[in-house]
Amino acid sequence: EIVMTQSPVTLSVSPGERATLSCRASQSVGTNLAWYQQKPGQAPRLLIYGASTRATGIPARFSGSGSGTEFTLTISSLQSEEFAVYFCQHYNDWPLTFGGGTKVEIK
Amino acid sequence: QVQLVESGGGVVQPGRSLRLSCAASGFTFSSYAMYWVRQAPGKGLEWVTVISYDGSVKYYAGSVKGRFTISRDDAKNTLYLQMNSLRGEDTAIYYCARDQRQHSYGYPLEYWGQGTLVTVSS
């Protein structure tokens, strides 16, 4: 089983600032990596797939990068509605696994 | 628009069974692989199971293998999760989700339902 590790667990950012989230896989997943956003009381929403491709309707301030075992999600200028928990997930093989999440909170 | 609506959650005693349903609309259900993902209270996401678009392939997480069964009824546009021998650690919100790609499986989860809460407690 591939273990996904996200850091930091909590990220304190001021509105308008950049947020950089990391995700590490215990073995290579190529670019079979997705990022999801989850707000309190809501289902997760797909943000990024293929490590760097934005899903439909996702604003350009969200960007993903990386391949193999190291990945990054960057939110260039945080809006108030984007304070949430972010999860990475690989889909390279079975079982699918998620990272533990990074909570982006208001500084 | 794509809609996924889960139902069937509730409080159940350890060792008992429960069946969850997920009603799909807004897309050709029979063309997509479907998933169940769960989230224990205040915790992260855990993939549970997947069924391919034609029902021929099913995979399960080790934590539920042999106890849970995924199935689909394309005539009713409905996904199911039969959960037997329930344990306390199965307590979670259960989400159904749709694969991103048609006629395939193992791709990102593009659409999610709002989830249904299952509580296993005596």
Coordinates of N, CA and C in Angstrom, one line a residue:
Chain A
E1 N 0.8 -1.2 0.0 CA 0.0 0.0 0.0 C 0.9 1.3 0.0
I2 N 0.5 2.2 -0.9 CA 1.3 3.4 -0.9 C 0.8 4.4 0.2
V3 N 1.7 4.9 1.0 CA 1.4 5.8 2.0 C 1.6 7.2 1.5
M4 N 0.6 8.1 1.7 CA 0.6 9.5 1.3 C 0.8 10.3 2.6
T5 N 1.8 11.2 2.6 CA 2.1 12.0 3.8 C 2.0 13.5 3.4
Q6 N 1.1 14.2 4.0 CA 1.0 15.6 3.7 C 1.6 16.5 4.8
S7 N 2.1 17.6 4.4 CA 2.7 18.6 5.4 C 2.5 20.0 4.8
P8 N 2.4 21.0 5.8 CA 2.2 20.7 7.2 C 0.8 20.2 7.5
V9 N 0.5 19.8 8.7 CA -0.8 19.4 9.1 C -1.8 20.6 9.1
T10 N -1.2 21.8 9.6 CA -2.0 23.0 9.7 C -1.1 24.1 9.1
L11 N -1.7 24.9 8.3 CA -1.0 26.1 7.6 C -1.8 27.3 7.9
S12 N -1.2 28.3 8.6 CA -1.9 29.6 8.9 C -1.4 30.6 7.9
V13 N -2.4 31.2 7.2 CA -2.1 32.1 6.1 C -3.1 33.3 6.1
S14 N -2.6 34.4 5.8 CA -3.5 35.6 5.7 C -4.2 35.6 4.4
P15 N -5.4 36.1 4.3 CA -6.1 36.3 3.0 C -5.3 37.1 2.1
G16 N -5.2 36.6 0.8 CA -4.4 37.2 -0.2 C -3.0 36.7 -0.3
E17 N -2.6 36.0 0.7 CA -1.2 35.4 0.6 C -1.2 34.1 -0.1
R18 N 0.0 33.6 -0.4 CA 0.2 32.3 -1.1 C 0.3 31.2 -0.1
A19 N -0.3 30.1 -0.4 CA -0.2 28.9 0.4 C 0.4 27.8 -0.4
T20 N 1.4 27.1 0.2 CA 2.1 26.0 -0.4 C 1.9 24.7 0.4
L21 N 1.3 23.7 -0.2 CA 1.0 22.5 0.5 C 1.8 21.4 -0.1
S22 N 2.3 20.4 0.7 CA 3.1 19.3 0.2 C 2.5 18.0 0.4
C23 N 2.8 17.1 -0.5 CA 2.3 15.7 -0.4 C 3.4 14.8 -0.9
R24 N 3.7 13.8 -0.1 CA 4.8 12.8 -0.5 C 4.2 11.4 -0.5
A25 N 4.6 10.7 -1.5 CA 4.2 9.3 -1.7 C 5.3 8.4 -1.3
S26 N 5.0 7.2 -0.7 CA 6.0 6.3 -0.2 C 6.7 5.6 -1.3
Q27 N 6.1 5.6 -2.5 CA 6.8 5.1 -3.7 C 6.2 5.9 -4.9
S28 N 6.9 5.8 -6.0 CA 6.5 6.6 -7.1 C 5.0 6.3 -7.6
V29 N 4.3 7.4 -7.8 CA 3.0 7.3 -8.4 C 2.9 8.0 -9.8
G30 N 4.1 8.3 -10.3 CA 4.1 9.0 -11.6 C 3.4 10.4 -11.4
T31 N 2.5 10.6 -12.3 CA 1.7 11.9 -12.1 C 0.2 11.5 -11.8
N32 N 0.0 10.3 -11.3 CA -1.4 9.9 -10.9 C -1.7 10.3 -9.5
L33 N -1.9 11.7 -9.4 CA -2.0 12.3 -8.2 C -3.1 13.4 -8.3
A34 N -4.0 13.4 -7.3 CA -5.1 14.3 -7.3 C -5.1 15.1 -6.0
W35 N -5.7 16.3 -6.1 CA -5.9 17.1 -4.9 C -7.4 17.4 -4.8
Y36 N -7.9 17.4 -3.5 CA -9.3 17.7 -3.2 C -9.3 18.8 -2.1
Q37 N -10.4 19.6 -2.2 CA -10.7 20.5 -1.2 C -11.9 20.1 -0.4
Q38 N -11.9 20.2 0.9 CA -13.1 19.9 1.7 C -13.4 21.0 2.7
K39 N -14.5 21.6 2.6 CA -15.0 22.6 3.5 C -15.8 21.9 4.6
P40 N -15.9 22.5 5.8 CA -16.7 21.9 6.9 C -18.1 21.5 6.5
G41 N -18.5 20.3 6.8 CA -19.9 19.8 6.5 C -20.1 19.5 5.0
Q42 N -19.1 19.6 4.2 CA -19.3 19.4 2.8 C -18.5 18.2 2.3
A43 N -18.9 17.7 1.1 CA -18.1 16.6 0.5 C -16.8 17.2 -0.1
P44 N -15.8 16.3 -0.3 CA -14.6 16.8 -1.0 C -15.0 17.2 -2.5
R45 N -14.1 18.1 -3.0 CA -14.3 18.6 -4.4 C -12.9 18.4 -5.1
L46 N -13.0 17.9 -6.3 CA -11.8 17.6 -7.0 C -11.2 19.0 -7.5
L47 N -9.9 19.2 -7.2 CA -9.3 20.5 -7.7 C -8.3 20.2 -8.8
I48 N -7.4 19.2 -8.6 CA -6.3 19.0 -9.5 C -6.2 17.5 -9.8
Y49 N -5.9 17.1 -11.0 CA -5.7 15.7 -11.3 C -4.5 15.6 -12.3
G50 N -3.9 14.5 -12.4 CA -2.7 14.4 -13.2 C -1.6 15.2 -12.7
A51 N -1.6 15.4 -11.4 CA -0.6 16.2 -10.6 C -0.7 17.7 -10.9
S52 N -1.1 18.1 -12.1 CA -1.0 19.5 -12.5 C -2.2 20.1 -13.3
T53 N -3.2 19.3 -13.6 CA -4.3 19.8 -14.4 C -5.5 20.2 -13.5
R54 N -5.9 21.4 -13.7 CA -7.1 21.9 -12.9 C -8.4 21.2 -13.4
A55 N -9.2 20.8 -12.5 CA -10.5 20.2 -12.8 C -11.4 21.3 -13.3
T56 N -12.5 21.0 -13.9 CA -13.5 21.9 -14.5 C -13.9 22.9 -13.4
G57 N -13.8 24.2 -13.8 CA -14.3 25.3 -12.9 C -13.4 25.7 -11.8
I58 N -12.2 25.1 -11.8 CA -11.3 25.5 -10.7 C -10.4 26.7 -11.2
P59 N -10.4 27.8 -10.3 CA -9.7 29.0 -10.8 C -8.2 28.8 -10.9
A60 N -7.6 29.6 -11.7 CA -6.2 29.5 -12.1 C -5.3 29.8 -10.9
R61 N -5.8 30.3 -9.8 CA -4.9 30.5 -8.7 C -4.5 29.2 -8.0
F62 N -5.2 28.1 -8.4 CA -4.8 26.8 -7.9 C -3.9 26.2 -8.9
S63 N -2.7 25.7 -8.4 CA -1.8 25.0 -9.3 C -1.2 23.9 -8.6
G64 N -0.9 22.8 -9.4 CA -0.2 21.6 -8.9 C 1.0 21.3 -9.6
S65 N 2.0 20.7 -8.9 CA 3.2 20.4 -9.6 C 3.8 19.1 -8.9
G66 N 4.8 18.5 -9.6 CA 5.4 17.4 -9.0 C 5.2 16.1 -9.9
S67 N 6.0 15.1 -9.5 CA 5.9 13.8 -10.1 C 6.7 12.8 -9.3
G68 N 6.4 11.5 -9.5 CA 7.1 10.5 -8.7 C 6.6 10.5 -7.3
T69 N 7.3 11.0 -6.4 CA 7.0 11.0 -5.0 C 6.7 12.3 -4.3
E70 N 7.0 13.4 -4.9 CA 6.9 14.7 -4.3 C 6.0 15.6 -5.1
F71 N 5.0 16.2 -4.4 CA 4.0 17.0 -5.1 C 3.7 18.2 -4.3
T72 N 3.2 19.2 -5.0 CA 2.9 20.5 -4.3 C 1.6 21.1 -4.9
L73 N 0.8 21.6 -4.0 CA -0.4 22.4 -4.4 C -0.1 23.8 -3.9
T74 N -0.3 24.7 -4.8 CA -0.1 26.1 -4.5 C -1.4 26.9 -4.8
I75 N -1.7 27.7 -3.8 CA -2.9 28.6 -4.0 C -2.3 30.0 -3.9
S76 N -2.3 30.7 -5.1 CA -1.5 31.9 -5.2 C -1.9 33.1 -4.4
S77 N -3.2 33.2 -4.2 CA -3.7 34.3 -3.4 C -5.0 33.8 -2.7
L78 N -4.9 33.4 -1.4 CA -6.0 32.8 -0.8 C -7.2 33.7 -0.6
Q79 N -8.4 33.2 -1.0 CA -9.6 33.9 -0.8 C -10.3 33.3 0.4
S80 N -11.2 34.1 1.0 CA -11.8 33.7 2.3 C -12.5 32.3 2.2
E81 N -13.1 32.0 1.0 CA -13.8 30.7 0.9 C -12.9 29.5 0.7
E82 N -11.6 29.8 0.6 CA -10.6 28.7 0.4 C -9.9 28.2 1.6
F83 N -10.3 28.8 2.8 CA -9.8 28.2 4.0 C -10.6 26.9 4.3
A84 N -9.9 25.8 4.2 CA -10.5 24.5 4.2 C -9.4 23.4 4.4
V85 N -9.8 22.2 4.3 CA -8.8 21.1 4.4 C -8.6 20.6 3.0
Y86 N -7.3 20.3 2.7 CA -6.9 19.8 1.4 C -6.3 18.5 1.5
F87 N -6.7 17.5 0.7 CA -6.2 16.2 0.7 C -5.6 15.8 -0.7
C88 N -4.5 15.1 -0.6 CA -3.9 14.5 -1.9 C -4.3 13.1 -1.9
Q89 N -4.4 12.5 -3.1 CA -4.8 11.1 -3.3 C -4.0 10.6 -4.5
H90 N -3.5 9.4 -4.4 CA -2.9 8.8 -5.6 C -3.9 7.8 -6.2
Y91 N -3.8 7.6 -7.5 CA -4.6 6.6 -8.2 C -3.8 5.8 -9.1
N92 N -2.6 5.5 -8.6 CA -1.6 4.7 -9.4 C -1.9 3.2 -9.4
D93 N -2.4 2.7 -8.3 CA -2.8 1.3 -8.2 C -3.7 1.2 -7.0
W94 N -4.0 -0.1 -6.7 CA -5.0 -0.3 -5.6 C -4.2 -0.9 -4.4
P95 N -4.6 -0.4 -3.2 CA -5.7 0.5 -2.9 C -5.4 1.9 -3.1
L96 N -6.4 2.7 -3.5 CA -6.3 4.1 -3.5 C -6.0 4.6 -2.1
T97 N -5.2 5.6 -1.9 CA -5.0 6.1 -0.6 C -4.9 7.6 -0.6
F98 N -5.3 8.2 0.5 CA -5.3 9.6 0.6 C -4.3 10.0 1.7
G99 N -3.8 11.3 1.5 CA -3.0 11.8 2.6 C -3.9 12.2 3.8
G100 N -3.3 12.5 4.9 CA -4.0 12.9 6.1 C -4.7 14.2 6.1
G101 N -4.3 15.1 5.1 CA -4.9 16.4 5.0 C -4.1 17.5 5.5
T102 N -4.2 18.7 4.9 CA -3.6 19.9 5.5 C -4.8 20.9 5.7
K103 N -4.9 21.4 6.9 CA -5.9 22.4 7.2 C -5.3 23.8 6.9
V104 N -5.9 24.5 6.0 CA -5.5 25.9 5.8 C -6.4 26.8 6.6
E105 N -5.8 27.5 7.6 CA -6.6 28.4 8.4 C -6.2 29.8 8.3
I106 N -7.1 30.7 8.8 CA -6.8 32.1 8.7 C -5.8 32.5 9.8
K107 N -4.8 33.2 9.3 CA -3.8 33.7 10.3 C -4.3 35.0 10.9
Chain B
Q1 N -27.5 18.4 -14.2 CA -26.2 18.3 -13.6 C -26.1 17.0 -12.8
V2 N -24.8 16.6 -12.6 CA -24.6 15.4 -11.9 C -25.0 15.5 -10.4
Q3 N -25.8 14.5 -10.0 CA -26.2 14.4 -8.6 C -26.0 13.0 -8.1
L4 N -25.5 12.9 -6.9 CA -25.4 11.6 -6.2 C -26.0 11.8 -4.8
V5 N -26.9 11.0 -4.5 CA -27.6 11.2 -3.2 C -27.6 9.8 -2.4
E6 N -26.8 9.8 -1.3 CA -26.7 8.6 -0.5 C -27.9 8.6 0.5
S7 N -28.2 7.3 0.9 CA -29.2 7.1 1.9 C -28.9 5.8 2.6
G8 N -29.6 5.5 3.7 CA -29.5 4.2 4.3 C -28.7 4.2 5.6
G9 N -28.0 5.4 5.9 CA -27.2 5.4 7.1 C -28.1 5.4 8.4
G10 N -27.4 5.3 9.5 CA -28.1 5.3 10.8 C -27.3 4.7 11.9
V11 N -27.9 4.4 13.0 CA -27.2 3.8 14.1 C -27.5 2.3 14.1
V12 N -26.5 1.5 14.2 CA -26.6 0.0 14.1 C -25.6 -0.6 15.2
Q13 N -26.0 -1.7 15.7 CA -25.2 -2.4 16.7 C -24.1 -3.1 16.1
P14 N -23.0 -3.3 16.8 CA -21.9 -4.1 16.3 C -22.3 -5.5 15.9
G15 N -21.8 -5.9 14.8 CA -22.1 -7.3 14.3 C -23.3 -7.3 13.4
R16 N -24.1 -6.2 13.4 CA -25.2 -6.2 12.5 C -24.9 -5.7 11.1
S17 N -25.9 -5.6 10.3 CA -25.7 -5.3 8.9 C -26.5 -4.0 8.5
L18 N -26.1 -3.4 7.4 CA -26.7 -2.2 6.9 C -26.4 -2.1 5.4
R19 N -27.4 -1.6 4.7 CA -27.2 -1.4 3.2 C -27.3 0.1 2.9
L20 N -26.3 0.6 2.3 CA -26.4 2.0 1.8 C -26.7 2.0 0.3
S21 N -27.4 3.1 -0.1 CA -27.7 3.3 -1.5 C -27.2 4.7 -1.9
C22 N -27.0 4.8 -3.2 CA -26.6 6.1 -3.8 C -27.3 6.2 -5.1
A23 N -28.3 7.1 -5.1 CA -29.1 7.4 -6.3 C -28.3 8.4 -7.2
A24 N -28.1 8.0 -8.5 CA -27.4 8.9 -9.4 C -28.3 9.5 -10.4
S25 N -28.0 10.7 -10.9 CA -28.7 11.3 -11.9 C -27.9 12.4 -12.6
G26 N -28.3 12.8 -13.8 CA -27.6 13.8 -14.6 C -26.4 13.3 -15.4
F27 N -26.3 12.0 -15.5 CA -25.2 11.4 -16.4 C -25.6 9.9 -16.7
T28 N -24.9 9.3 -17.6 CA -25.2 7.9 -18.0 C -24.5 7.0 -17.0
F29 N -25.3 6.6 -16.0 CA -24.7 5.9 -14.9 C -24.0 4.6 -15.3
S30 N -24.5 3.9 -16.3 CA -23.9 2.7 -16.7 C -22.5 2.8 -17.4
S31 N -22.1 4.1 -17.6 CA -20.8 4.3 -18.3 C -19.7 4.6 -17.3
Y32 N -20.0 4.7 -16.1 CA -19.0 5.1 -15.1 C -18.7 4.2 -14.0
A33 N -17.5 4.0 -13.6 CA -17.1 3.3 -12.4 C -17.6 4.2 -11.2
M34 N -17.9 3.5 -10.1 CA -18.4 4.2 -8.9 C -17.7 3.7 -7.7
Y35 N -17.6 4.6 -6.7 CA -16.8 4.3 -5.5 C -17.6 4.6 -4.2
W36 N -17.1 4.0 -3.2 CA -17.5 4.4 -1.8 C -16.2 4.8 -1.1
V37 N -16.3 6.0 -0.4 CA -15.2 6.5 0.4 C -15.8 6.9 1.7
R38 N -15.1 6.7 2.8 CA -15.6 7.0 4.1 C -14.7 8.0 4.8
Q39 N -15.3 8.6 5.8 CA -14.6 9.6 6.7 C -15.1 9.5 8.1
A40 N -14.2 8.9 9.0 CA -14.6 8.9 10.4 C -14.7 10.3 10.9
P41 N -15.4 10.5 12.0 CA -15.6 11.8 12.5 C -14.3 12.5 12.8
G42 N -14.1 13.7 12.2 CA -12.9 14.5 12.4 C -11.7 13.9 11.8
K43 N -11.8 12.9 11.0 CA -10.6 12.3 10.4 C -10.5 12.5 8.9
G44 N -9.5 11.8 8.3 CA -9.3 11.9 6.9 C -10.2 11.0 6.1
L45 N -9.9 10.9 4.8 CA -10.6 10.1 3.8 C -10.0 8.7 3.7
E46 N -10.9 7.8 3.6 CA -10.5 6.4 3.4 C -11.3 5.8 2.2
W47 N -10.6 5.4 1.2 CA -11.2 4.7 0.1 C -11.7 3.3 0.6
V48 N -12.9 2.9 0.2 CA -13.5 1.7 0.7 C -13.6 0.7 -0.4
T49 N -14.2 1.0 -1.6 CA -14.4 0.1 -2.6 C -14.7 0.8 -3.9
V50 N -14.6 0.0 -5.0 CA -14.9 0.5 -6.4 C -15.6 -0.6 -7.1
I51 N -16.4 -0.2 -8.0 CA -17.0 -1.1 -9.0 C -16.9 -0.5 -10.4
S52 N -16.4 -1.3 -11.3 CA -16.2 -0.8 -12.7 C -17.6 -0.5 -13.3
Y53 N -17.5 0.2 -14.5 CA -18.7 0.7 -15.1 C -19.7 -0.5 -15.5
D54 N -19.1 -1.6 -15.8 CA -19.9 -2.8 -16.2 C -20.1 -3.8 -15.1
G55 N -19.6 -3.5 -13.9 CA -19.8 -4.4 -12.8 C -18.8 -5.6 -12.7
S56 N -17.9 -5.7 -13.7 CA -17.1 -6.9 -13.8 C -15.9 -6.8 -12.8
V57 N -15.5 -5.7 -12.4 CA -14.3 -5.5 -11.5 C -14.8 -4.8 -10.2
K58 N -14.3 -5.4 -9.1 CA -14.6 -4.8 -7.8 C -13.3 -4.9 -7.0
Y59 N -13.0 -3.9 -6.3 CA -11.8 -3.9 -5.4 C -12.3 -3.4 -4.1
Y60 N -11.7 -3.9 -3.0 CA -12.0 -3.5 -1.6 C -10.8 -3.1 -0.8
A61 N -10.9 -2.2 0.1 CA -9.9 -1.9 1.1 C -9.8 -3.1 2.0
G62 N -8.6 -3.4 2.4 CA -8.3 -4.5 3.3 C -9.2 -4.5 4.6
S63 N -9.5 -3.3 5.0 CA -10.3 -3.1 6.3 C -11.7 -3.6 6.2
V64 N -12.2 -3.7 4.9 CA -13.6 -4.1 4.8 C -13.8 -5.4 3.9
K65 N -12.7 -5.9 3.4 CA -12.8 -7.1 2.5 C -13.3 -8.2 3.2
G66 N -14.3 -8.9 2.6 CA -15.0 -10.0 3.2 C -16.2 -9.7 4.0
R67 N -16.4 -8.4 4.3 CA -17.5 -7.9 5.1 C -18.4 -7.0 4.3
F68 N -17.9 -6.2 3.4 CA -18.6 -5.3 2.6 C -18.7 -5.8 1.2
T69 N -19.9 -5.5 0.5 CA -20.0 -5.8 -0.9 C -20.6 -4.6 -1.7
I70 N -20.0 -4.3 -2.7 CA -20.5 -3.2 -3.6 C -21.2 -3.8 -4.8
S71 N -22.3 -3.2 -5.2 CA -23.1 -3.6 -6.3 C -23.7 -2.4 -7.0
R72 N -24.3 -2.6 -8.2 CA -24.9 -1.6 -8.9 C -26.1 -2.1 -9.6
D73 N -27.1 -1.3 -9.8 CA -28.3 -1.6 -10.6 C -28.5 -0.5 -11.6
D74 N -28.0 -0.7 -12.8 CA -28.0 0.3 -13.8 C -29.4 0.7 -14.3
A75 N -30.3 -0.2 -14.2 CA -31.7 0.1 -14.5 C -32.3 1.1 -13.5
K76 N -31.8 1.1 -12.3 CA -32.3 2.0 -11.3 C -31.3 3.2 -11.1
N77 N -30.2 3.2 -11.8 CA -29.2 4.2 -11.6 C -28.8 4.3 -10.1
T78 N -28.6 3.2 -9.5 CA -28.3 3.2 -8.1 C -27.1 2.3 -7.8
L79 N -26.3 2.8 -6.9 CA -25.1 2.1 -6.3 C -25.5 1.6 -4.9
Y80 N -24.9 0.5 -4.5 CA -25.2 0.0 -3.2 C -23.9 -0.4 -2.5
L81 N -24.0 -0.4 -1.2 CA -23.0 -0.9 -0.3 C -23.6 -1.8 0.8
Q82 N -23.4 -3.1 0.7 CA -23.9 -4.0 1.7 C -22.8 -4.1 2.8
M83 N -23.1 -3.8 4.0 CA -22.1 -3.8 5.1 C -22.6 -4.8 6.1
N84 N -21.8 -5.9 6.3 CA -22.1 -6.9 7.3 C -21.0 -6.9 8.4
S85 N -21.3 -7.6 9.5 CA -20.4 -7.7 10.6 C -19.8 -6.3 10.9
L86 N -20.6 -5.4 11.1 CA -20.1 -4.0 11.4 C -19.4 -3.9 12.7
R87 N -18.4 -3.0 12.7 CA -17.6 -2.8 13.9 C -17.6 -1.3 14.2
G88 N -17.2 -1.0 15.4 CA -17.1 0.4 15.8 C -16.3 1.3 14.9
E89 N -15.2 0.7 14.4 CA -14.3 1.5 13.5 C -14.9 1.7 12.1
D90 N -16.0 1.2 11.9 CA -16.7 1.5 10.6 C -17.6 2.7 10.7
T91 N -17.7 3.3 11.9 CA -18.4 4.5 12.1 C -17.8 5.6 11.3
A92 N -18.6 6.2 10.4 CA -18.1 7.2 9.5 C -19.2 7.8 8.6
I93 N -18.9 8.9 7.9 CA -19.7 9.4 6.8 C -19.3 8.6 5.6
Y94 N -20.2 8.0 4.9 CA -20.0 7.3 3.7 C -20.4 8.1 2.5
Y95 N -19.4 8.4 1.6 CA -19.7 9.1 0.4 C -19.6 8.1 -0.8
C96 N -20.6 8.3 -1.7 CA -20.4 7.7 -3.0 C -19.8 8.7 -4.0
A97 N -19.0 8.3 -4.9 CA -18.3 9.2 -5.8 C -18.3 8.5 -7.2
R98 N -18.2 9.4 -8.2 CA -18.1 8.9 -9.6 C -16.7 9.1 -10.2
D99 N -16.3 8.1 -11.0 CA -15.0 8.2 -11.7 C -15.0 9.4 -12.7
Q100 N -13.9 9.9 -13.0 CA -13.8 11.0 -13.9 C -14.0 10.6 -15.4
R101 N -13.6 9.3 -15.7 CA -13.6 8.9 -17.1 C -14.7 7.8 -17.3
Q102 N -15.3 7.9 -18.5 CA -16.2 6.9 -19.0 C -15.5 5.6 -19.3
H103 N -16.2 4.5 -19.1 CA -15.8 3.1 -19.6 C -14.4 2.8 -19.1
S104 N -14.1 3.2 -17.9 CA -12.8 2.9 -17.3 C -13.0 2.9 -15.8
Y105 N -11.9 2.7 -15.1 CA -11.9 2.9 -13.6 C -10.5 3.2 -13.1
G106 N -10.4 3.7 -11.9 CA -9.1 4.0 -11.4 C -8.6 5.3 -11.7
Y107 N -9.5 6.3 -11.9 CA -9.2 7.6 -12.2 C -9.7 8.5 -11.1
P108 N -9.4 9.8 -11.1 CA -9.9 10.7 -10.0 C -11.4 10.6 -9.8
L109 N -11.7 11.0 -8.6 CA -13.2 11.0 -8.2 C -13.7 12.4 -8.4
E110 N -14.5 12.5 -9.5 CA -14.8 13.8 -10.0 C -16.1 14.4 -9.3
Y111 N -17.0 13.5 -9.0 CA -18.2 14.0 -8.3 C -18.5 13.2 -7.1
W112 N -19.0 13.9 -6.1 CA -19.2 13.2 -4.8 C -20.6 13.6 -4.3
G113 N -21.2 12.6 -3.6 CA -22.5 12.9 -2.9 C -22.2 13.6 -1.6
Q114 N -23.2 13.9 -0.9 CA -23.1 14.6 0.4 C -22.8 13.7 1.6
G115 N -23.0 12.4 1.3 CA -22.6 11.5 2.4 C -23.8 11.1 3.3
T116 N -23.7 9.9 3.9 CA -24.6 9.4 4.8 C -23.9 8.9 6.0
L117 N -24.3 9.2 7.2 CA -23.6 8.8 8.4 C -24.0 7.5 8.9
V118 N -23.0 6.6 9.2 CA -23.2 5.3 9.8 C -22.5 5.3 11.1
T119 N -23.3 5.0 12.2 CA -22.8 4.9 13.5 C -23.0 3.5 14.0
V120 N -21.9 2.9 14.4 CA -21.9 1.5 14.9 C -21.7 1.6 16.4
S121 N -22.7 1.3 17.2 CA -22.6 1.5 18.6 C -23.7 0.6 19.3
S122 N -23.4 0.1 20.4 CA -24.4 -0.7 21.2 C -25.2 0.2 22.1

